[in-house]
Amino acid sequence: MDGKPVEVPLELMMGDLQRRPALIRAGIGRTSHGPAGAVLSTLRKVLGLADGVEELSASYGDVWLGLPMRFVNGHAEPALPPLTRSERLRLDSAASSLRDAYAHLPTHSERIAT
């Protein structure tokens, strides 16, 4: 801080990093194979080889949000659980924030050529 070195407890940090994948799997059930496993899991459902729910980017009004999608025989439908008024307002607020962010993105002709 203030340009001075900060002491980092490496052993503690390494232990936390090693425990994190198990905590994530236990808490939210993510695949143990990372992005490739998530793609394969979704592909199996899209092809109708398995049914289930995947968190995917899906249309929500005029924006795209990460939503649970239920697959049955290769057909996907949004599978939002019943939301309280407060939860619905927060979801709509997230959509509004994305809409605002999209509005500030440069158009194709405004982008700097690389």
Short mmCIF file of N, CA and C in Angstrom, two decimals:
data_model
loop_
_atom_site.label_atom_id
_atom_site.label_comp_id
_atom_site.label_asym_id
_atom_site.label_seq_id
_atom_site.Cartn_x
_atom_site.Cartn_y
_atom_site.Cartn_z
N MET A 1 0.84 -1.18 0.00
CA MET A 1 0.00 0.00 0.00
C MET A 1 0.88 1.24 0.00
N ASP A 2 0.41 2.28 -0.61
CA ASP A 2 1.18 3.51 -0.73
C ASP A 2 2.55 3.23 -1.34
N GLY A 3 2.61 2.30 -2.29
CA GLY A 3 3.85 1.98 -2.96
C GLY A 3 4.76 1.05 -2.18
N LYS A 4 4.32 0.60 -1.01
CA LYS A 4 5.13 -0.30 -0.18
C LYS A 4 4.67 -1.74 -0.40
N PRO A 5 5.59 -2.69 -0.31
CA PRO A 5 5.22 -4.10 -0.47
C PRO A 5 4.22 -4.53 0.60
N VAL A 6 3.34 -5.43 0.23
CA VAL A 6 2.35 -5.97 1.15
C VAL A 6 2.69 -7.43 1.39
N GLU A 7 2.69 -7.83 2.65
CA GLU A 7 2.98 -9.22 2.98
C GLU A 7 1.75 -10.07 2.66
N VAL A 8 1.96 -11.12 1.87
CA VAL A 8 0.87 -12.01 1.46
C VAL A 8 1.10 -13.37 2.09
N PRO A 9 0.12 -13.87 2.86
CA PRO A 9 0.26 -15.20 3.48
C PRO A 9 0.06 -16.29 2.43
N LEU A 10 1.14 -16.67 1.74
CA LEU A 10 1.06 -17.59 0.61
C LEU A 10 0.44 -18.94 0.96
N GLU A 11 0.82 -19.51 2.09
CA GLU A 11 0.28 -20.83 2.44
C GLU A 11 -1.23 -20.77 2.64
N LEU A 12 -1.70 -19.74 3.30
CA LEU A 12 -3.14 -19.57 3.51
C LEU A 12 -3.85 -19.36 2.17
N MET A 13 -3.27 -18.53 1.33
CA MET A 13 -3.86 -18.25 0.03
C MET A 13 -3.89 -19.52 -0.83
N MET A 14 -2.83 -20.29 -0.84
CA MET A 14 -2.79 -21.53 -1.63
C MET A 14 -3.83 -22.53 -1.13
N GLY A 15 -3.98 -22.63 0.18
CA GLY A 15 -4.99 -23.52 0.74
C GLY A 15 -6.39 -23.11 0.32
N ASP A 16 -6.67 -21.80 0.37
CA ASP A 16 -7.98 -21.30 -0.06
C ASP A 16 -8.23 -21.61 -1.53
N LEU A 17 -7.22 -21.42 -2.37
CA LEU A 17 -7.37 -21.69 -3.79
C LEU A 17 -7.61 -23.17 -4.07
N GLN A 18 -6.96 -24.03 -3.28
CA GLN A 18 -7.14 -25.47 -3.47
C GLN A 18 -8.53 -25.93 -3.02
N ARG A 19 -9.10 -25.28 -2.01
CA ARG A 19 -10.43 -25.66 -1.51
C ARG A 19 -11.56 -25.06 -2.35
N ARG A 20 -11.29 -23.99 -3.08
CA ARG A 20 -12.34 -23.26 -3.81
C ARG A 20 -13.13 -24.13 -4.79
N PRO A 21 -12.52 -24.96 -5.65
CA PRO A 21 -13.32 -25.76 -6.58
C PRO A 21 -14.35 -26.65 -5.87
N ALA A 22 -13.95 -27.26 -4.76
CA ALA A 22 -14.89 -28.13 -4.03
C ALA A 22 -16.03 -27.30 -3.45
N LEU A 23 -15.72 -26.12 -2.96
CA LEU A 23 -16.78 -25.25 -2.42
C LEU A 23 -17.75 -24.82 -3.51
N ILE A 24 -17.23 -24.50 -4.67
CA ILE A 24 -18.08 -24.09 -5.79
C ILE A 24 -18.98 -25.26 -6.21
N ARG A 25 -18.39 -26.44 -6.36
CA ARG A 25 -19.18 -27.61 -6.76
C ARG A 25 -20.26 -27.91 -5.73
N ALA A 26 -19.92 -27.84 -4.45
CA ALA A 26 -20.88 -28.13 -3.40
C ALA A 26 -21.97 -27.06 -3.34
N GLY A 27 -21.59 -25.80 -3.57
CA GLY A 27 -22.55 -24.71 -3.44
C GLY A 27 -23.45 -24.52 -4.63
N ILE A 28 -22.91 -24.60 -5.84
CA ILE A 28 -23.73 -24.31 -7.02
C ILE A 28 -23.73 -25.43 -8.05
N GLY A 29 -23.03 -26.52 -7.75
CA GLY A 29 -23.11 -27.70 -8.60
C GLY A 29 -22.48 -27.57 -9.98
N ARG A 30 -21.48 -26.75 -10.11
CA ARG A 30 -20.82 -26.60 -11.41
C ARG A 30 -20.10 -27.89 -11.77
N THR A 31 -19.89 -28.05 -13.04
CA THR A 31 -19.16 -29.21 -13.53
C THR A 31 -17.72 -29.20 -13.04
N SER A 32 -17.18 -30.35 -12.84
CA SER A 32 -15.78 -30.43 -12.39
C SER A 32 -14.82 -30.28 -13.56
N HIS A 33 -15.35 -30.17 -14.78
CA HIS A 33 -14.50 -30.09 -15.97
C HIS A 33 -14.45 -28.71 -16.59
N GLY A 34 -14.91 -27.70 -15.89
CA GLY A 34 -14.83 -26.32 -16.35
C GLY A 34 -15.67 -26.07 -17.59
N PRO A 35 -15.26 -25.09 -18.39
CA PRO A 35 -16.05 -24.70 -19.56
C PRO A 35 -16.31 -25.84 -20.55
N ALA A 36 -15.34 -26.70 -20.77
CA ALA A 36 -15.54 -27.80 -21.72
C ALA A 36 -16.65 -28.74 -21.24
N GLY A 37 -16.66 -29.03 -19.96
CA GLY A 37 -17.71 -29.89 -19.40
C GLY A 37 -19.07 -29.24 -19.49
N ALA A 38 -19.12 -27.91 -19.28
CA ALA A 38 -20.39 -27.18 -19.38
C ALA A 38 -20.90 -27.21 -20.82
N VAL A 39 -20.00 -27.05 -21.78
CA VAL A 39 -20.41 -27.10 -23.20
C VAL A 39 -20.93 -28.49 -23.54
N LEU A 40 -20.23 -29.52 -23.12
CA LEU A 40 -20.67 -30.89 -23.42
C LEU A 40 -22.01 -31.21 -22.76
N SER A 41 -22.18 -30.75 -21.52
CA SER A 41 -23.44 -30.98 -20.82
C SER A 41 -24.60 -30.32 -21.56
N THR A 42 -24.39 -29.07 -21.99
CA THR A 42 -25.43 -28.35 -22.73
C THR A 42 -25.68 -29.02 -24.08
N LEU A 43 -24.63 -29.42 -24.76
CA LEU A 43 -24.77 -30.06 -26.07
C LEU A 43 -25.59 -31.35 -25.97
N ARG A 44 -25.36 -32.13 -24.93
CA ARG A 44 -26.15 -33.35 -24.73
C ARG A 44 -27.64 -33.03 -24.61
N LYS A 45 -27.94 -31.92 -23.92
CA LYS A 45 -29.34 -31.54 -23.75
C LYS A 45 -29.93 -30.98 -25.04
N VAL A 46 -29.16 -30.16 -25.77
CA VAL A 46 -29.64 -29.59 -27.04
C VAL A 46 -29.92 -30.71 -28.05
N LEU A 47 -29.09 -31.72 -28.06
CA LEU A 47 -29.26 -32.84 -28.99
C LEU A 47 -30.35 -33.82 -28.55
N GLY A 48 -30.92 -33.59 -27.38
CA GLY A 48 -31.97 -34.47 -26.89
C GLY A 48 -31.47 -35.75 -26.28
N LEU A 49 -30.17 -35.81 -25.97
CA LEU A 49 -29.61 -37.02 -25.36
C LEU A 49 -29.83 -37.05 -23.86
N ALA A 50 -30.14 -35.89 -23.28
CA ALA A 50 -30.39 -35.80 -21.84
C ALA A 50 -31.36 -34.65 -21.60
N ASP A 51 -32.13 -34.74 -20.55
CA ASP A 51 -33.01 -33.65 -20.13
C ASP A 51 -32.40 -33.01 -18.89
N GLY A 52 -32.74 -31.77 -18.64
CA GLY A 52 -32.25 -31.10 -17.45
C GLY A 52 -32.23 -29.59 -17.62
N VAL A 53 -31.58 -28.92 -16.69
CA VAL A 53 -31.54 -27.46 -16.67
C VAL A 53 -30.10 -26.99 -16.82
N GLU A 54 -29.90 -26.00 -17.66
CA GLU A 54 -28.59 -25.36 -17.83
C GLU A 54 -28.77 -23.86 -17.71
N GLU A 55 -27.80 -23.20 -17.14
CA GLU A 55 -27.78 -21.73 -17.05
C GLU A 55 -27.15 -21.23 -18.35
N LEU A 56 -27.95 -20.51 -19.14
CA LEU A 56 -27.49 -20.04 -20.44
C LEU A 56 -27.86 -18.58 -20.65
N SER A 57 -27.20 -17.95 -21.58
CA SER A 57 -27.58 -16.61 -21.98
C SER A 57 -28.84 -16.74 -22.84
N ALA A 58 -29.92 -16.11 -22.38
CA ALA A 58 -31.20 -16.23 -23.08
C ALA A 58 -31.89 -14.88 -23.15
N SER A 59 -32.77 -14.74 -24.11
CA SER A 59 -33.49 -13.50 -24.30
C SER A 59 -34.41 -13.22 -23.11
N TYR A 60 -34.32 -11.99 -22.62
CA TYR A 60 -35.19 -11.52 -21.54
C TYR A 60 -35.63 -10.12 -21.96
N GLY A 61 -36.78 -10.05 -22.60
CA GLY A 61 -37.20 -8.77 -23.18
C GLY A 61 -36.29 -8.43 -24.35
N ASP A 62 -35.67 -7.26 -24.27
CA ASP A 62 -34.80 -6.83 -25.37
C ASP A 62 -33.32 -6.98 -25.06
N VAL A 63 -32.99 -7.73 -24.00
CA VAL A 63 -31.59 -8.00 -23.66
C VAL A 63 -31.42 -9.50 -23.44
N TRP A 64 -30.19 -9.89 -23.23
CA TRP A 64 -29.88 -11.30 -22.95
C TRP A 64 -29.29 -11.40 -21.55
N LEU A 65 -29.83 -12.32 -20.75
CA LEU A 65 -29.37 -12.53 -19.38
C LEU A 65 -29.07 -14.01 -19.17
N GLY A 66 -28.26 -14.31 -18.16
CA GLY A 66 -28.03 -15.70 -17.78
C GLY A 66 -29.28 -16.22 -17.07
N LEU A 67 -29.98 -17.13 -17.70
CA LEU A 67 -31.23 -17.67 -17.16
C LEU A 67 -31.19 -19.19 -17.14
N PRO A 68 -31.87 -19.81 -16.20
CA PRO A 68 -31.98 -21.27 -16.24
C PRO A 68 -32.90 -21.67 -17.39
N MET A 69 -32.42 -22.59 -18.21
CA MET A 69 -33.21 -23.09 -19.34
C MET A 69 -33.45 -24.58 -19.13
N ARG A 70 -34.71 -24.99 -19.16
CA ARG A 70 -35.07 -26.41 -18.99
C ARG A 70 -35.14 -27.07 -20.36
N PHE A 71 -34.39 -28.15 -20.53
CA PHE A 71 -34.38 -28.91 -21.78
C PHE A 71 -35.16 -30.20 -21.59
N VAL A 72 -36.09 -30.45 -22.51
CA VAL A 72 -36.82 -31.71 -22.56
C VAL A 72 -36.83 -32.15 -24.02
N ASN A 73 -36.24 -33.30 -24.29
CA ASN A 73 -36.16 -33.83 -25.66
C ASN A 73 -35.56 -32.83 -26.63
N GLY A 74 -34.54 -32.09 -26.21
CA GLY A 74 -33.85 -31.15 -27.08
C GLY A 74 -34.50 -29.79 -27.19
N HIS A 75 -35.66 -29.61 -26.58
CA HIS A 75 -36.37 -28.33 -26.64
C HIS A 75 -36.12 -27.56 -25.34
N ALA A 76 -35.73 -26.28 -25.48
CA ALA A 76 -35.42 -25.46 -24.30
C ALA A 76 -36.49 -24.42 -24.06
N GLU A 77 -36.81 -24.22 -22.77
CA GLU A 77 -37.71 -23.15 -22.36
C GLU A 77 -37.15 -22.51 -21.10
N PRO A 78 -37.33 -21.20 -20.94
CA PRO A 78 -36.87 -20.55 -19.70
C PRO A 78 -37.51 -21.24 -18.50
N ALA A 79 -36.73 -21.38 -17.45
CA ALA A 79 -37.21 -22.09 -16.26
C ALA A 79 -36.98 -21.24 -15.01
N LEU A 80 -37.39 -19.99 -15.08
CA LEU A 80 -37.26 -19.14 -13.89
C LEU A 80 -38.17 -19.66 -12.79
N PRO A 81 -37.66 -19.73 -11.58
CA PRO A 81 -38.55 -20.13 -10.48
C PRO A 81 -39.51 -18.98 -10.19
N PRO A 82 -40.56 -19.22 -9.41
CA PRO A 82 -41.43 -18.11 -9.02
C PRO A 82 -40.59 -17.06 -8.29
N LEU A 83 -40.71 -15.80 -8.71
CA LEU A 83 -39.92 -14.72 -8.11
C LEU A 83 -40.80 -13.83 -7.25
N THR A 84 -40.22 -13.38 -6.15
CA THR A 84 -40.92 -12.38 -5.34
C THR A 84 -40.88 -11.05 -6.09
N ARG A 85 -41.66 -10.11 -5.65
CA ARG A 85 -41.66 -8.79 -6.29
C ARG A 85 -40.27 -8.19 -6.26
N SER A 86 -39.58 -8.33 -5.13
CA SER A 86 -38.22 -7.79 -4.98
C SER A 86 -37.25 -8.47 -5.95
N GLU A 87 -37.35 -9.78 -6.07
CA GLU A 87 -36.47 -10.50 -6.99
C GLU A 87 -36.74 -10.09 -8.45
N ARG A 88 -38.02 -9.94 -8.80
CA ARG A 88 -38.37 -9.52 -10.15
C ARG A 88 -37.82 -8.13 -10.44
N LEU A 89 -37.92 -7.23 -9.46
CA LEU A 89 -37.38 -5.87 -9.64
C LEU A 89 -35.87 -5.90 -9.84
N ARG A 90 -35.17 -6.76 -9.10
CA ARG A 90 -33.71 -6.87 -9.27
C ARG A 90 -33.35 -7.45 -10.63
N LEU A 91 -34.12 -8.43 -11.10
CA LEU A 91 -33.87 -8.99 -12.43
C LEU A 91 -34.12 -7.93 -13.50
N ASP A 92 -35.20 -7.20 -13.36
CA ASP A 92 -35.48 -6.13 -14.32
C ASP A 92 -34.43 -5.03 -14.26
N SER A 93 -33.91 -4.77 -13.06
CA SER A 93 -32.84 -3.78 -12.91
C SER A 93 -31.57 -4.24 -13.63
N ALA A 94 -31.26 -5.53 -13.53
CA ALA A 94 -30.10 -6.08 -14.24
C ALA A 94 -30.28 -5.92 -15.74
N ALA A 95 -31.49 -6.19 -16.23
CA ALA A 95 -31.77 -6.02 -17.67
C ALA A 95 -31.61 -4.56 -18.06
N SER A 96 -32.07 -3.66 -17.22
CA SER A 96 -31.95 -2.23 -17.51
C SER A 96 -30.48 -1.79 -17.55
N SER A 97 -29.69 -2.31 -16.62
CA SER A 97 -28.25 -1.98 -16.59
C SER A 97 -27.57 -2.46 -17.87
N LEU A 98 -27.92 -3.66 -18.33
CA LEU A 98 -27.34 -4.16 -19.58
C LEU A 98 -27.79 -3.31 -20.76
N ARG A 99 -29.06 -2.95 -20.78
CA ARG A 99 -29.59 -2.11 -21.86
C ARG A 99 -28.81 -0.80 -21.92
N ASP A 100 -28.57 -0.19 -20.76
CA ASP A 100 -27.80 1.06 -20.70
C ASP A 100 -26.37 0.85 -21.18
N ALA A 101 -25.76 -0.26 -20.78
CA ALA A 101 -24.38 -0.55 -21.20
C ALA A 101 -24.32 -0.74 -22.71
N TYR A 102 -25.29 -1.47 -23.27
CA TYR A 102 -25.32 -1.69 -24.72
C TYR A 102 -25.43 -0.37 -25.45
N ALA A 103 -26.24 0.56 -24.90
CA ALA A 103 -26.47 1.85 -25.56
C ALA A 103 -25.19 2.67 -25.66
N HIS A 104 -24.23 2.41 -24.77
CA HIS A 104 -22.98 3.17 -24.77
C HIS A 104 -21.85 2.51 -25.56
N LEU A 105 -22.11 1.33 -26.11
CA LEU A 105 -21.09 0.67 -26.92
C LEU A 105 -20.95 1.40 -28.24
N PRO A 106 -19.72 1.51 -28.74
CA PRO A 106 -19.55 2.19 -30.03
C PRO A 106 -20.15 1.35 -31.16
N THR A 107 -20.65 2.03 -32.17
CA THR A 107 -21.15 1.32 -33.34
C THR A 107 -19.96 0.76 -34.10
N HIS A 108 -20.23 -0.11 -35.04
CA HIS A 108 -19.14 -0.72 -35.82
C HIS A 108 -18.27 0.33 -36.49
N SER A 109 -18.89 1.37 -37.03
CA SER A 109 -18.12 2.40 -37.73
C SER A 109 -17.32 3.29 -36.76
N GLU A 110 -17.70 3.30 -35.47
CA GLU A 110 -16.98 4.11 -34.49
C GLU A 110 -15.77 3.39 -33.88
N ARG A 111 -15.69 2.09 -34.08
CA ARG A 111 -14.60 1.32 -33.50
C ARG A 111 -13.29 1.66 -34.17
N ILE A 112 -12.23 1.59 -33.39
CA ILE A 112 -10.90 1.88 -33.91
C ILE A 112 -10.39 0.65 -34.65
N ALA A 113 -9.89 0.86 -35.84
CA ALA A 113 -9.34 -0.26 -36.63
C ALA A 113 -8.07 -0.77 -35.97
N THR A 114 -7.90 -2.07 -35.97
CA THR A 114 -6.68 -2.65 -35.38
C THR A 114 -5.67 -2.97 -36.43
#
